[in-house]
Short mmCIF file of C-alpha atoms and ligand atoms in Angstrom, two decimals:
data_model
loop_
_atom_site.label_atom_id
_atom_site.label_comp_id
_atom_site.label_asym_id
_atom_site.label_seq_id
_atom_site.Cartn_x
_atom_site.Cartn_y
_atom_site.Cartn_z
CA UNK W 58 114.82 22.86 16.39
CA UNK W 59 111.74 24.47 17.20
CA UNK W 60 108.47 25.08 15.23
CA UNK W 61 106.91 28.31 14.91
CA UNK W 62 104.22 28.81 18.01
CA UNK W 63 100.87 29.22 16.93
CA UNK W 64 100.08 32.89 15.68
CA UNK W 65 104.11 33.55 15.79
CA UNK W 66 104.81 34.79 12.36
CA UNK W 67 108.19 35.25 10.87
CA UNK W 68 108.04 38.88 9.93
CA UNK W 69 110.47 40.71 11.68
CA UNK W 70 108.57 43.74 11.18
CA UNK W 71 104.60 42.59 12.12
CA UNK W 72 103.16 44.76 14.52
CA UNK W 73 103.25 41.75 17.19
CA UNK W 74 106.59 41.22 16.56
CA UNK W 75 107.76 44.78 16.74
CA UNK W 76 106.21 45.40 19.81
CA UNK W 77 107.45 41.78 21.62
CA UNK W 78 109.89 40.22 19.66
CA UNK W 79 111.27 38.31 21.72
CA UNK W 80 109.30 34.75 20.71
CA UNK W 81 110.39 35.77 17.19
CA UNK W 82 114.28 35.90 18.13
CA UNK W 83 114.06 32.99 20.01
CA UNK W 84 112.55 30.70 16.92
CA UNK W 85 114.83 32.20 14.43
CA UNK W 86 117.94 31.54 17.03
CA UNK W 87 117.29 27.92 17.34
CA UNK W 88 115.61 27.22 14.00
CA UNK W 89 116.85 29.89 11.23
CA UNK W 90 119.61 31.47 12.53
CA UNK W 91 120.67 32.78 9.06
CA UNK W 92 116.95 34.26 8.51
CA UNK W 93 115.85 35.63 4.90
CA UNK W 94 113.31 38.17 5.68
CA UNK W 95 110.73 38.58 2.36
CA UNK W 96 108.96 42.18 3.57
CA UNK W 97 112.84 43.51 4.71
CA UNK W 98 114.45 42.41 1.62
CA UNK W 99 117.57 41.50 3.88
CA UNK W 100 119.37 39.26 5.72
CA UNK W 101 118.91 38.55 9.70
CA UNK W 102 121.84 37.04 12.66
CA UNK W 103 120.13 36.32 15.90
CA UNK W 104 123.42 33.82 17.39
CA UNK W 105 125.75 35.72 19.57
CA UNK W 106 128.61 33.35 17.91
CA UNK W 107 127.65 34.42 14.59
CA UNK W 108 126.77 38.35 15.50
CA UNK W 109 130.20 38.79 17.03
CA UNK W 110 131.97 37.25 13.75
CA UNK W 111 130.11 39.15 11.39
CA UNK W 112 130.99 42.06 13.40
CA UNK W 113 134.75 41.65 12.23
CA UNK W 114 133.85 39.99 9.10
CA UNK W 115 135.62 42.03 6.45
CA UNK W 116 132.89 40.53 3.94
CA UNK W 117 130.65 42.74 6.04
CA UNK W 118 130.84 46.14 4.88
CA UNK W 119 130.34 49.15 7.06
CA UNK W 120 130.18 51.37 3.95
CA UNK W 121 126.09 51.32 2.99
CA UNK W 122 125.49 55.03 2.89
CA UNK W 123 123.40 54.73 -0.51
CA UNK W 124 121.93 51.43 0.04
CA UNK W 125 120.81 52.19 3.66
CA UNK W 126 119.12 55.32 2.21
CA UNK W 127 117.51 53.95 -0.63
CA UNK W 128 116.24 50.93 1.69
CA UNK W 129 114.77 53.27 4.14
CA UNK W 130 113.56 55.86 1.77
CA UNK W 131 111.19 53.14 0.07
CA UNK W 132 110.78 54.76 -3.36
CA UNK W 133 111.84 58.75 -2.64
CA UNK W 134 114.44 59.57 -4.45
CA UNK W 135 118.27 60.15 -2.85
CA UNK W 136 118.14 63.24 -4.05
CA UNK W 137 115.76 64.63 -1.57
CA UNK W 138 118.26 63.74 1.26
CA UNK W 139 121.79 64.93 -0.84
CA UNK W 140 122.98 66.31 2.09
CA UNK W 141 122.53 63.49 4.51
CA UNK W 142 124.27 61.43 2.20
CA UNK W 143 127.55 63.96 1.58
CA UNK W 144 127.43 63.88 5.44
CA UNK W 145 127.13 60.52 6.37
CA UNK W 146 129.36 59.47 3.45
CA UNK W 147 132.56 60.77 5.55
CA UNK W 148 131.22 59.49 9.03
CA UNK W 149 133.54 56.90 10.60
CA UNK W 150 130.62 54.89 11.21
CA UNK W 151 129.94 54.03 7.19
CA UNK W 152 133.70 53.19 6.25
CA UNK W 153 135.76 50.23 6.48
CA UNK W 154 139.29 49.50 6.98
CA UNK W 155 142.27 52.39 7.26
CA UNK W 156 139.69 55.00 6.61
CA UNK W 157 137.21 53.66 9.20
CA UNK W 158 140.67 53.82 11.75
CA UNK W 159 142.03 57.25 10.54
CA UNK W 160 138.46 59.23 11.35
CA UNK W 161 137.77 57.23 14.55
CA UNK W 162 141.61 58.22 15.78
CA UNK W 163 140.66 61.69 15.47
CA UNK W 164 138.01 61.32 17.59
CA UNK W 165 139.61 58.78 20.00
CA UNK W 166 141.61 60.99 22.71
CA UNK W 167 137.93 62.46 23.97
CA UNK W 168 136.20 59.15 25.20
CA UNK W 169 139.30 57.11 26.88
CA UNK W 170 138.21 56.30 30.10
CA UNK W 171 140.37 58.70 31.95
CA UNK W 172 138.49 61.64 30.20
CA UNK W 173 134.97 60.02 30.70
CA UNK W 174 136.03 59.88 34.27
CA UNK W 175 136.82 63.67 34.23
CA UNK W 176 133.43 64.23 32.96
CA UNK W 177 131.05 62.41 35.96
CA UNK W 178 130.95 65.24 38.04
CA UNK W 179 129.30 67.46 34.91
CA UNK W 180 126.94 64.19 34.26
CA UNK W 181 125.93 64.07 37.92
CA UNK W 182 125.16 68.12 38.62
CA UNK W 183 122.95 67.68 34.86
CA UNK W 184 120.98 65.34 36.72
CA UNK W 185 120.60 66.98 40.20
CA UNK W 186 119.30 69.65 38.47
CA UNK W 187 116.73 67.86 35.91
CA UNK W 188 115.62 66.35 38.93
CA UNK W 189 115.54 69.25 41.23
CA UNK W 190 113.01 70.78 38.75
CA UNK W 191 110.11 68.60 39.25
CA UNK W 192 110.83 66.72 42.71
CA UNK W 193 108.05 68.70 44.41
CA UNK W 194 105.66 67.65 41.50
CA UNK W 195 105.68 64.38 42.66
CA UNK W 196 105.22 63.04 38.91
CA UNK W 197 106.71 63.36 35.75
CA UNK W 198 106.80 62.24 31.98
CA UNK W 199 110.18 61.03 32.07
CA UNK W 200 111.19 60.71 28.41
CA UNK W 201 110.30 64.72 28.15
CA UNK W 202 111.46 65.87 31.81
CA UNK W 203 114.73 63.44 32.15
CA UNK W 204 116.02 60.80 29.21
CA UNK W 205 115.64 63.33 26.57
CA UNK W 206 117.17 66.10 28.34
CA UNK W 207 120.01 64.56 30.57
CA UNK W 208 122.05 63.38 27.33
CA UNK W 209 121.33 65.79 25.28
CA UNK W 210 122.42 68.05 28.16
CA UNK W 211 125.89 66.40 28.06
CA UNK W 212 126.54 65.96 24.66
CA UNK W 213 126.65 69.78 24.55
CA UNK W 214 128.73 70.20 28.00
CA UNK W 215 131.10 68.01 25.83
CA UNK W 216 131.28 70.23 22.82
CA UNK W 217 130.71 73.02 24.59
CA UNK W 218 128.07 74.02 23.10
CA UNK W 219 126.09 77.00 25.07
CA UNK W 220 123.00 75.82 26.77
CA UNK W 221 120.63 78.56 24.58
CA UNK W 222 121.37 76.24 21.37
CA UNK W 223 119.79 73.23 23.16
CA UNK W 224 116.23 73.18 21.55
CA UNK W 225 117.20 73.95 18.52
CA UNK W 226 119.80 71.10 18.67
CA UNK W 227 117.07 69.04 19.94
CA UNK W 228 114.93 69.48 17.02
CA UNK W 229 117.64 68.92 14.58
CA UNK W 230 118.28 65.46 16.16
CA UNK W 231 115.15 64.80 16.17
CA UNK W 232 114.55 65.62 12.73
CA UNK W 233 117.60 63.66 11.95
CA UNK W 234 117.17 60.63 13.41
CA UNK W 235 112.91 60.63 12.80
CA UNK W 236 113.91 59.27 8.96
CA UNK W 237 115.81 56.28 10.56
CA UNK W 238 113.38 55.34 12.99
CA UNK W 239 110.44 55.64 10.52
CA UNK W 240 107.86 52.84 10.52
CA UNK W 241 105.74 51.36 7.51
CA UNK W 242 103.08 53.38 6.45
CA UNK W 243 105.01 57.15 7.73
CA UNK W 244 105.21 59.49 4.88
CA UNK W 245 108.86 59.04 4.08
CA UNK W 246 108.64 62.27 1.46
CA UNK W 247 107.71 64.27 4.52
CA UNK W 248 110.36 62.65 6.78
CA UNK W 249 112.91 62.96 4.00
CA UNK W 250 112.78 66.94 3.68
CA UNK W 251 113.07 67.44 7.21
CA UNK W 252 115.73 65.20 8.13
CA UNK W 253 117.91 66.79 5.24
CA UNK W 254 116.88 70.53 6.25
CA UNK W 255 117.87 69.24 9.68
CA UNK W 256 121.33 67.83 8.64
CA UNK W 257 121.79 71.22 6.81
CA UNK W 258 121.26 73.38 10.18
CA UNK W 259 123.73 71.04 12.03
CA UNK W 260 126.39 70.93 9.45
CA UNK W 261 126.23 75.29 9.23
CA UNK W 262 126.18 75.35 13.23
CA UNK W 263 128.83 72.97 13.68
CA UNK W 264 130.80 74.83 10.57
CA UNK W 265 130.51 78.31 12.66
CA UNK W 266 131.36 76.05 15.63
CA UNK W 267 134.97 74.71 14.45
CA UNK W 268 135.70 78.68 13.18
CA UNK W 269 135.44 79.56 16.72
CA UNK W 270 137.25 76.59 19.08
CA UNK W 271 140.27 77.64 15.75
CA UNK W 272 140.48 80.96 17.44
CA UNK W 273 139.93 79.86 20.49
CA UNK W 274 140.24 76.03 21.43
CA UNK W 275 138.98 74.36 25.00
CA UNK W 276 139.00 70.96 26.71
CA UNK W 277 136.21 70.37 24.78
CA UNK W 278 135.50 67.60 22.43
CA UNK W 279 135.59 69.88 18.87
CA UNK W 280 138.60 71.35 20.10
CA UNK W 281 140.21 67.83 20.92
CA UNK W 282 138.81 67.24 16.67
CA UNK W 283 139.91 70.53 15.35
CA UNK W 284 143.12 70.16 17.33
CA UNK W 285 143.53 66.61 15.08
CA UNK W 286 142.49 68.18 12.01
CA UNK W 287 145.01 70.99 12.00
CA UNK W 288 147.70 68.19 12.34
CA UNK W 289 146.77 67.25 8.50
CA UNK W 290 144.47 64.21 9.26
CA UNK W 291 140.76 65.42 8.42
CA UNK W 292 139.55 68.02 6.32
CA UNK W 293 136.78 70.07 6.84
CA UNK W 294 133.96 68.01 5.42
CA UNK W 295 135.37 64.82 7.50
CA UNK W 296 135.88 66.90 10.91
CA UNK W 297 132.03 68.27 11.06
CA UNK W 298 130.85 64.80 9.58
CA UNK W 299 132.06 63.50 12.36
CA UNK W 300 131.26 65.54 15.06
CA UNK W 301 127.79 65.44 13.82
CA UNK W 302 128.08 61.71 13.93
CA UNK W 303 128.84 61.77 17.70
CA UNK W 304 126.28 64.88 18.72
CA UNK W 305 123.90 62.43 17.27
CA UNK W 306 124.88 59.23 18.03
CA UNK W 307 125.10 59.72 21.70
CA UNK W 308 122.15 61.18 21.48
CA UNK W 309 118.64 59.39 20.83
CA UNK W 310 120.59 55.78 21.94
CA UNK W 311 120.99 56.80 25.66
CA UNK W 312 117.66 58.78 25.71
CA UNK W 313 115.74 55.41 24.91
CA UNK W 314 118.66 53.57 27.19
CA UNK W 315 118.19 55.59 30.07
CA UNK W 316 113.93 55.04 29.89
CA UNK W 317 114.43 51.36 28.87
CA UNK W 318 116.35 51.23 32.28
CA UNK W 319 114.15 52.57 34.49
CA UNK W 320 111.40 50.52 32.92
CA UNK W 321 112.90 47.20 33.97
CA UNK W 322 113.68 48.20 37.20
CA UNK W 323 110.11 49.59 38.19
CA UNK W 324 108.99 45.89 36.58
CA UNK W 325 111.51 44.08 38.69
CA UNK W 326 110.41 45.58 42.45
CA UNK W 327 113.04 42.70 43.97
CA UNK W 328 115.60 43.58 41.38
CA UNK W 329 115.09 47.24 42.28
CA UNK W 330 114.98 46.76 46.10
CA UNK W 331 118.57 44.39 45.84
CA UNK W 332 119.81 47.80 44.20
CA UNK W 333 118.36 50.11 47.04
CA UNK W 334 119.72 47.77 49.34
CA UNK W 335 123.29 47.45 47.37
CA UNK W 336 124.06 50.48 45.36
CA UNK W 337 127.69 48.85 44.58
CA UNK W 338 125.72 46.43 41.92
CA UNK W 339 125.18 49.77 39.91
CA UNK W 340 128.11 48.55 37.39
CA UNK W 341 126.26 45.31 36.39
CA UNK W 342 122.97 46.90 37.11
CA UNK W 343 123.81 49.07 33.75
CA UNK W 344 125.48 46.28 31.70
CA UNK W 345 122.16 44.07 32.35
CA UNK W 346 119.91 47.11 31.52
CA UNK W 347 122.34 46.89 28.08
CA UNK W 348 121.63 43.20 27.60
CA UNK W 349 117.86 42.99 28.24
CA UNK W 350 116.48 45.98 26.47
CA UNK W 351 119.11 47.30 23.99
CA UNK W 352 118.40 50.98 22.68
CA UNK W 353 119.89 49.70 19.48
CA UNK W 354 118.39 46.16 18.77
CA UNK W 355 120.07 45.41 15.16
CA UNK W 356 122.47 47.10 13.14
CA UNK W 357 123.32 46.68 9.71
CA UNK W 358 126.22 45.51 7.21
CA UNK W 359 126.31 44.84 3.69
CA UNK W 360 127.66 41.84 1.92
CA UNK W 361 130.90 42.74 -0.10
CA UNK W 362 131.16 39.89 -1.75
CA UNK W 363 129.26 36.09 -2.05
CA UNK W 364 129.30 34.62 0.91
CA UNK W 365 127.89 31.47 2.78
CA UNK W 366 126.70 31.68 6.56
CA UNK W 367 125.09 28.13 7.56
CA UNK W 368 124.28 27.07 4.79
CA UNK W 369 122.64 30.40 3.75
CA UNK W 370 124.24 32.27 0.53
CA UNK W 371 124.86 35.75 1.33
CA UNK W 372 124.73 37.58 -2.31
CA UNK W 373 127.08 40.97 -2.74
CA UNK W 374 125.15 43.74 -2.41
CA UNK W 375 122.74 42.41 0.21
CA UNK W 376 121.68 44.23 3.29
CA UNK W 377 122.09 41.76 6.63
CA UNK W 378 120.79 42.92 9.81
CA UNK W 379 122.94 41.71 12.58
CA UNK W 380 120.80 41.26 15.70
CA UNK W 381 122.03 41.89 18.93
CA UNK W 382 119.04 41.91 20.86
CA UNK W 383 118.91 38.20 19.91
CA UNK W 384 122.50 37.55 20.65
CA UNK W 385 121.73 38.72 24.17
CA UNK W 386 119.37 36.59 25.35
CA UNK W 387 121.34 33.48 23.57
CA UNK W 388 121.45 30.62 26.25
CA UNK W 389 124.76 29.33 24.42
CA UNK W 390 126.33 32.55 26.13
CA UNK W 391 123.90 33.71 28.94
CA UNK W 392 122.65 31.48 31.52
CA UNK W 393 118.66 32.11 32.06
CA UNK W 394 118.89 34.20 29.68
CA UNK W 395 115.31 35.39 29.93
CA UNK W 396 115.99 36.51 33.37
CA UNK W 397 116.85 39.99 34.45
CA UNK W 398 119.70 39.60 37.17
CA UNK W 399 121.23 42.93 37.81
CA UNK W 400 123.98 40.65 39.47
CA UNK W 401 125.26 38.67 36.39
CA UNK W 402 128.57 38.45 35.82
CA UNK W 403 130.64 38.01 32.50
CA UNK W 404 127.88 40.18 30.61
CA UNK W 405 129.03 39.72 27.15
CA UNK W 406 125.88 41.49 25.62
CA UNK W 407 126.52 42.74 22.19
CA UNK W 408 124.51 45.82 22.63
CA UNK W 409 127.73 48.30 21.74
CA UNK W 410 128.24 46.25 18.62
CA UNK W 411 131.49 44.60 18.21
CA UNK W 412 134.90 44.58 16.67
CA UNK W 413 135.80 48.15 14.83
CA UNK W 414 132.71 49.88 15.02
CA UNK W 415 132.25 48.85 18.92
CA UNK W 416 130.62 52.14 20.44
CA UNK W 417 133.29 54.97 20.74
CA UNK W 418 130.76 56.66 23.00
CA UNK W 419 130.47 53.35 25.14
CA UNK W 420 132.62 55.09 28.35
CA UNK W 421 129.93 58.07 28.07
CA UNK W 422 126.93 56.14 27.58
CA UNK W 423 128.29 53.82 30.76
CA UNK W 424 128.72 57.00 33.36
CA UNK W 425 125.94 58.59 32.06
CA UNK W 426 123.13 55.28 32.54
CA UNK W 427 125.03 54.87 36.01
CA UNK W 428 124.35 58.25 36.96
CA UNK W 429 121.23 58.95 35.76
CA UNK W 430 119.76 55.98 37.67
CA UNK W 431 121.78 56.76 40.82
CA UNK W 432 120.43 60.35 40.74
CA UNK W 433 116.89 58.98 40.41
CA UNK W 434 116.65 56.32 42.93
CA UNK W 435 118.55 58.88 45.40
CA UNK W 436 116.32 61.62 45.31
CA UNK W 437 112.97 59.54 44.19
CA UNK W 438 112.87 57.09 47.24
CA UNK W 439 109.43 55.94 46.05
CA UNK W 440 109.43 55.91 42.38
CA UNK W 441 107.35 53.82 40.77
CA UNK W 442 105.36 53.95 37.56
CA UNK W 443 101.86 55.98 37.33
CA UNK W 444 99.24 53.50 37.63
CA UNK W 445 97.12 56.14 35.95
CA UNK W 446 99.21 56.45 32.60
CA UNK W 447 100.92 53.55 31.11
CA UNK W 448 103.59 53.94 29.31
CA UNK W 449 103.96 53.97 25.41
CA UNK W 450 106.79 51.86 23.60
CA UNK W 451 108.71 53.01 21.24
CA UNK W 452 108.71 49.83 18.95
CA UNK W 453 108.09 51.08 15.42
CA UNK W 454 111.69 50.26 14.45
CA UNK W 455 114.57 47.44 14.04
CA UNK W 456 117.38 50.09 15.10
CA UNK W 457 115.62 52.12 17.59
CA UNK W 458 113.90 50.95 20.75
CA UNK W 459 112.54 53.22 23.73
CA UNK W 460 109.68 54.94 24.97
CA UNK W 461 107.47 57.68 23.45
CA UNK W 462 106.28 57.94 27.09
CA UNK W 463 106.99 56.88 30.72
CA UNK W 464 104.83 58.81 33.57
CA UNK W 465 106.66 57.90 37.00
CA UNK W 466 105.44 59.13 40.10
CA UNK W 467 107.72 58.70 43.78
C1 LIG L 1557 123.34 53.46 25.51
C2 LIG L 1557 123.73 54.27 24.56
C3 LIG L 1557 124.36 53.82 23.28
C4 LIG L 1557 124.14 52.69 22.52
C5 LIG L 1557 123.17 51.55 22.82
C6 LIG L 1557 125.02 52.77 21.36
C7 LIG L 1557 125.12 51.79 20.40
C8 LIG L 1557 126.02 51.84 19.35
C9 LIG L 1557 126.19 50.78 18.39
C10 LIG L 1557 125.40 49.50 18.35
C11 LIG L 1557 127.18 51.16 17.53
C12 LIG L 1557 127.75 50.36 16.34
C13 LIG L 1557 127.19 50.77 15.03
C14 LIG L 1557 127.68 49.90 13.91
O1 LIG L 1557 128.39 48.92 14.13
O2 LIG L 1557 127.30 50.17 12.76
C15 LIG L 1557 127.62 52.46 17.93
C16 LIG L 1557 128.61 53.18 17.29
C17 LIG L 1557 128.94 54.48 17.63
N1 LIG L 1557 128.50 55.18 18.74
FE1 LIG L 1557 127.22 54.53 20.14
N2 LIG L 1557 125.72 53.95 21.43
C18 LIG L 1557 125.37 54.61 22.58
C19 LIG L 1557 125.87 55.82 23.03
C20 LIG L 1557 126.80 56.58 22.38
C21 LIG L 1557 127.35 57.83 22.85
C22 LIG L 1557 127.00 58.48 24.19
C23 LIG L 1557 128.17 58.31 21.87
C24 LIG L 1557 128.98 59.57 21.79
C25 LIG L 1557 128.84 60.61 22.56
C26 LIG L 1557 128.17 57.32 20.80
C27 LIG L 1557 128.92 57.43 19.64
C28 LIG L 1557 129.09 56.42 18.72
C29 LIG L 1557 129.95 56.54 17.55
C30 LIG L 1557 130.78 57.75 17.14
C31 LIG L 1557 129.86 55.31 16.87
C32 LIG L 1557 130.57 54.93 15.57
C33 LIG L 1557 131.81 54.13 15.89
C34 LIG L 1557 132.51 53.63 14.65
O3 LIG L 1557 131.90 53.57 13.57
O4 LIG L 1557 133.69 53.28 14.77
N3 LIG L 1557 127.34 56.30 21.14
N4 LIG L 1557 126.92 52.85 19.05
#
């Protein structure tokens, strides 16, 4: 059991701790693992053991569309975001059980690994080309000029979606996912009406979208939907839901993934010169990138039903944030866990979630972090970060966690 360290305080969302939380996990691990959190109103899991159970706990609910809003909303009304709910409401990612399985089984035949595979050589020219833009600049920003772009460029490869949507598409997510990433203090009114008019644009564009791959149906990953929906399994509302759900999803999670990445290696000069040196440790380069800076640091259930978790009693109708930043760097799993060792094996981070709602875009996510770096590092021999900008974290969330800026130079 330890104490709390002078000046550590146990609010998960202080400043200090939002910007290096990692003290904080560690106390709560070993001391609270079941944590109460006062300003959150919710529960908090930091033990990989106890992470990965909830994660298939059916007392756990995935289905939190109206709490989750009203929680994050903090006093505006739902109605000002009517449309996010209707949307999100038929998203495989807020159900449980035989509904949860019949929307993700639609969605399922795009991201086995066979078809991921198919996809590398689209990934790879995305990034040639991102690169080939500014390599005789010698510098660039590269949340703007590479994470933000690369994904978002093969998301829409994938729905084959033509490349003069992309900054519109870009704003939308943005919009979107602003009101989900929004700290204390943001004006959530503000953030409310344009996530909502943003969900609106992306529900009519992906409506005109499914018309179209009807008449005329691809390879693509809205064909592969509509082809499921024809067959009598989703109907209309469900199949854009969705799709929105996974233009999204892959979206702002392997922007801040891809920057996170690059980050650690530029910190770790010997971890980044054994890569240089060994390009085959790519594969658990990316899956310790995963563990020791997650893009999605907690996720969240709610309680079903009464419940008791060490002691702790769960109450129905609670929120309980299950943390798998924590669960990473829990010695009872990872050896040194505070280490970054981009050759450890048996990396059972939790940073895809677990159980049901494990990452269906985990496959993608995987090629595209692999190639992305492998792009860089090829073509950027000296990369290193600009010792005349730092960089600016992205820490103003407990679901989100990236950069707002990275200036690299090579
Ligand atoms: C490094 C990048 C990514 C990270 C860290 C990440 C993380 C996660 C996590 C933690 C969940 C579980 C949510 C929950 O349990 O409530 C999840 C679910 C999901 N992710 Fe990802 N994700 C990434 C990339 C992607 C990509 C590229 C796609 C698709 C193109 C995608 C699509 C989805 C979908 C559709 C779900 C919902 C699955 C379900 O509810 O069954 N993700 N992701």
């Amino acid at each position: 059991m330890t104490t709390l360290a002078a000046g550590l305080d146990v609010n998960v969302v202080s400043p200090q701790n939002l910007l290096d939380p990692n003290p904080l996990y560690r106390y709560l691990r070993e001391s609270e693992p079941v944590h109460w959190s006062e300003p959150m109103q919710s529960w908090f899991i930091t033990r990989h053991e106890d992470v990965a159970a909830c994660f298939r706990d059916p007392r756990l609910s995935a289905a939190r569309t109206q709490l989750f809003y009203a929680h994050q909303l903090r006093g505006v009304g739902l109605e000002k975001v009517k449309d996010q709910i209707y949307n999100a409401e038929r998203q495989m990612l807020m159900k449980d059980g035989p509904e949860h399985a019949r929307l993700r089984r639609n969605a399922n035949p795009g991201f086995t690994l066979q078809a991921i595979d198919g996809w590398r050589p689209e990934v790879r020219k995305a990034a040639d080309a991102l690169l080939e833009r500014v390599q005789a600049r010698g510098r660039m920003e590269l949340v703007a000029d590479y994470s933000e772009l690369l994904p978002s460029q093969v998301i829409m490869e994938f729905f084959a979606i033509p490349a003069r949507d992309q900054r519109d598409f870009l704003e939308w997510c943005s919009d979107n996912s602003r009101l989900f990433a929004a700290s204390t203090g943001a004006d959530m009114q503000e953030l409310a009406v344009r996530s909502n008019t943003a969900i609106v644009k992306l529900m009519q564009y992906l409506g005109k979208a499914v018309q179209e791959r009807r008449a005329n149906p691809g390879r693509d990953m809205l064909s592969t939907m509509v082809h499921a929906q024809e067959e009598g399994k989703l109907d209309e509302g469900e199949l854009i839901a969705n799709a929105i759900l996974i233009l999204t999803a892959g979206h702002i999670t392997t922007v801040d993934q891809l920057s996170n990445g690059v980050h650690m290696l530029l910190t770790h000069p010997e971890q980044l010169r054994k890569l240089r040196e060994n390009p085959g440790l790519m594969k658990s380069t990316v899956e310790e990138v995963l563990r020791f800076c997650p893009a999605v640091p907690f996720i969240h259930r709610i309680a079903a039903e009464d419940f008791e978790l060490r002691g702790r009693k769960i109450q129905k109708g609670q929120l309980v944030f299950l943390g798998m930043a924590a669960a990473n760097r829990d010695p009872a799993v990872f050896p040194d866990p505070e280490r970054f060792d981009i050759t450890r094996q048996n990396n059972k981070h939790l940073s895809f979630a677990f159980g049901p709602h494990m990452c269906l875009g985990a496959p993608l996510a995987r090629v595209e972090l692999e190639i992305g770096f492998t792009a860089l590092l090829e073509r950027m021999p000296g990369l290193r970060l600009d010792e005349e900008q730092p960089p600016r974290i992205k820490c103003n969330s407990l679901v989100f966690r990236g950069f707002d800026s990275l200036p690299v130079r090579w």
